[in-house]
Amino acid sequence: MNTQPFPVPDVLRDKHIAVVDVEGNGHDEIIEIAVLPLDRPIVDADDVRCWLVCPPRPITPLVTRKVHGVCDIDVADCPPRSAIAPSITTLLAPQQADSTTEQMRQQAAMSKTTSN
């Protein structure tokens, strides 16, 4: 993994953009969320925010083996998505809602309403 600081291209500066990556359990449920806000001229590994999430259903063995390597025991003691949704929403609040970010916000909001 490259841990060197990375200059944000001029075309992306001041655009309120974040790079969002999610991993799932094979049932359309998020098990990991990583966010890198591109809100400064130079970003590095310390700027990435990452959460593991305990999904409502188990992670399928095929997804564990072929996609990300995360298994049920890795997320067993992690919070549910509804518990981390406020932190993610706060982090993304100033970001421009591109389609990936918007999907994550909608999923977090849905999780919050269904878990109450």
Short mmCIF file of C-alpha atoms in Angstrom, two decimals:
data_model
loop_
_atom_site.label_atom_id
_atom_site.label_comp_id
_atom_site.label_asym_id
_atom_site.label_seq_id
_atom_site.Cartn_x
_atom_site.Cartn_y
_atom_site.Cartn_z
CA MET A 1 0.00 0.00 0.00
CA ASN A 2 1.27 3.45 -0.89
CA THR A 3 1.49 5.54 2.27
CA GLN A 4 3.15 8.53 0.64
CA PRO A 5 1.19 11.79 0.62
CA PHE A 6 -0.77 12.20 -2.57
CA PRO A 7 -1.46 15.61 -4.11
CA VAL A 8 -5.12 16.06 -5.01
CA PRO A 9 -5.33 17.11 -8.68
CA ASP A 10 -6.22 20.77 -9.19
CA VAL A 11 -9.40 19.82 -11.05
CA LEU A 12 -10.73 18.11 -7.87
CA ARG A 13 -9.79 20.79 -5.35
CA ASP A 14 -12.58 22.76 -3.72
CA LYS A 15 -15.19 20.40 -5.21
CA HIS A 16 -16.24 18.79 -1.90
CA ILE A 17 -15.66 15.27 -3.17
CA ALA A 18 -15.00 12.10 -1.23
CA VAL A 19 -13.88 8.72 -2.46
CA VAL A 20 -16.11 6.04 -0.92
CA ASP A 21 -15.47 2.30 -1.03
CA VAL A 22 -17.78 -0.33 0.41
CA GLU A 23 -17.55 -4.09 0.82
CA GLY A 24 -20.60 -6.30 1.21
CA ASN A 25 -21.63 -9.63 2.66
CA GLY A 26 -23.12 -11.08 -0.54
CA HIS A 27 -26.63 -10.08 0.56
CA ASP A 28 -26.50 -6.38 -0.43
CA GLU A 29 -25.50 -5.41 3.11
CA ILE A 30 -22.41 -3.36 3.90
CA ILE A 31 -19.68 -4.87 6.06
CA GLU A 32 -16.95 -2.28 5.50
CA ILE A 33 -17.01 1.39 4.58
CA ALA A 34 -13.97 3.52 3.77
CA VAL A 35 -14.10 7.25 3.07
CA LEU A 36 -11.33 9.52 1.83
CA PRO A 37 -12.38 13.18 1.74
CA LEU A 38 -10.50 15.10 -0.96
CA ASP A 39 -10.91 18.33 0.95
CA ARG A 40 -7.27 19.42 1.12
CA PRO A 41 -4.41 19.87 -1.34
CA ILE A 42 -2.55 16.75 -0.16
CA VAL A 43 -4.05 13.57 1.32
CA ASP A 44 -2.41 10.51 2.83
CA ALA A 45 -3.34 7.23 4.48
CA ASP A 46 -4.13 8.99 7.77
CA ASP A 47 -7.00 10.83 6.03
CA VAL A 48 -8.88 7.59 5.28
CA ARG A 49 -11.70 6.78 7.67
CA CYS A 50 -12.77 3.13 7.78
CA TRP A 51 -15.46 1.23 9.64
CA LEU A 52 -16.16 -2.49 9.87
CA VAL A 53 -19.85 -3.25 10.26
CA CYS A 54 -21.65 -6.27 11.70
CA PRO A 55 -24.32 -7.10 9.10
CA PRO A 56 -27.73 -8.57 9.94
CA ARG A 57 -26.96 -11.70 7.89
CA PRO A 58 -23.77 -13.77 7.62
CA ILE A 59 -21.11 -13.07 5.02
CA THR A 60 -21.31 -15.63 2.23
CA PRO A 61 -18.26 -17.92 1.99
CA LEU A 62 -17.86 -17.14 -1.72
CA VAL A 63 -17.59 -13.39 -1.04
CA THR A 64 -15.11 -13.99 1.78
CA ARG A 65 -12.98 -16.26 -0.39
CA LYS A 66 -13.13 -14.44 -3.75
CA VAL A 67 -13.73 -10.76 -2.97
CA HIS A 68 -12.43 -9.24 0.26
CA GLY A 69 -11.34 -11.93 2.73
CA VAL A 70 -13.49 -10.57 5.56
CA CYS A 71 -15.36 -13.30 7.43
CA ASP A 72 -18.09 -13.32 10.07
CA ILE A 73 -15.65 -13.58 12.98
CA ASP A 74 -13.91 -10.39 11.76
CA VAL A 75 -17.11 -8.35 12.14
CA ALA A 76 -18.81 -10.22 15.01
CA ASP A 77 -17.94 -7.56 17.61
CA CYS A 78 -18.35 -4.58 15.27
CA PRO A 79 -21.24 -2.15 15.54
CA PRO A 80 -24.26 -2.37 13.25
CA ARG A 81 -24.51 0.11 10.38
CA SER A 82 -27.07 2.17 12.29
CA ALA A 83 -24.48 2.86 15.02
CA ILE A 84 -21.88 4.26 12.63
CA ALA A 85 -24.29 6.07 10.28
CA PRO A 86 -24.10 9.37 12.23
CA SER A 87 -20.28 9.43 11.98
CA ILE A 88 -20.40 8.75 8.25
CA THR A 89 -23.12 11.33 7.70
CA THR A 90 -21.09 13.93 9.62
CA LEU A 91 -17.98 13.12 7.60
CA LEU A 92 -19.85 13.31 4.28
CA ALA A 93 -22.08 16.26 5.11
CA PRO A 94 -19.82 18.80 3.39
CA GLN A 95 -19.12 16.46 0.46
CA GLN A 96 -20.84 16.71 -2.87
CA ALA A 97 -23.33 13.87 -3.22
CA ASP A 98 -22.14 11.88 -6.21
CA SER A 99 -24.03 8.68 -6.94
CA THR A 100 -21.87 6.47 -4.70
CA THR A 101 -22.03 8.85 -1.77
CA GLU A 102 -25.76 9.33 -2.24
CA GLN A 103 -26.34 5.57 -2.22
CA MET A 104 -24.39 5.23 1.01
CA ARG A 105 -26.39 8.03 2.64
CA GLN A 106 -29.64 6.40 1.59
CA GLN A 107 -28.53 3.01 2.92
CA ALA A 108 -27.44 4.57 6.21
CA ALA A 109 -30.77 6.39 6.53
CA MET A 110 -32.72 3.22 5.72
CA SER A 111 -30.70 1.28 8.28
CA LYS A 112 -31.41 3.91 10.91
CA THR A 113 -35.16 3.77 10.34
CA THR A 114 -35.33 -0.04 10.19
CA SER A 115 -33.19 -0.63 13.28
CA ASN A 116 -35.36 1.51 15.57
#
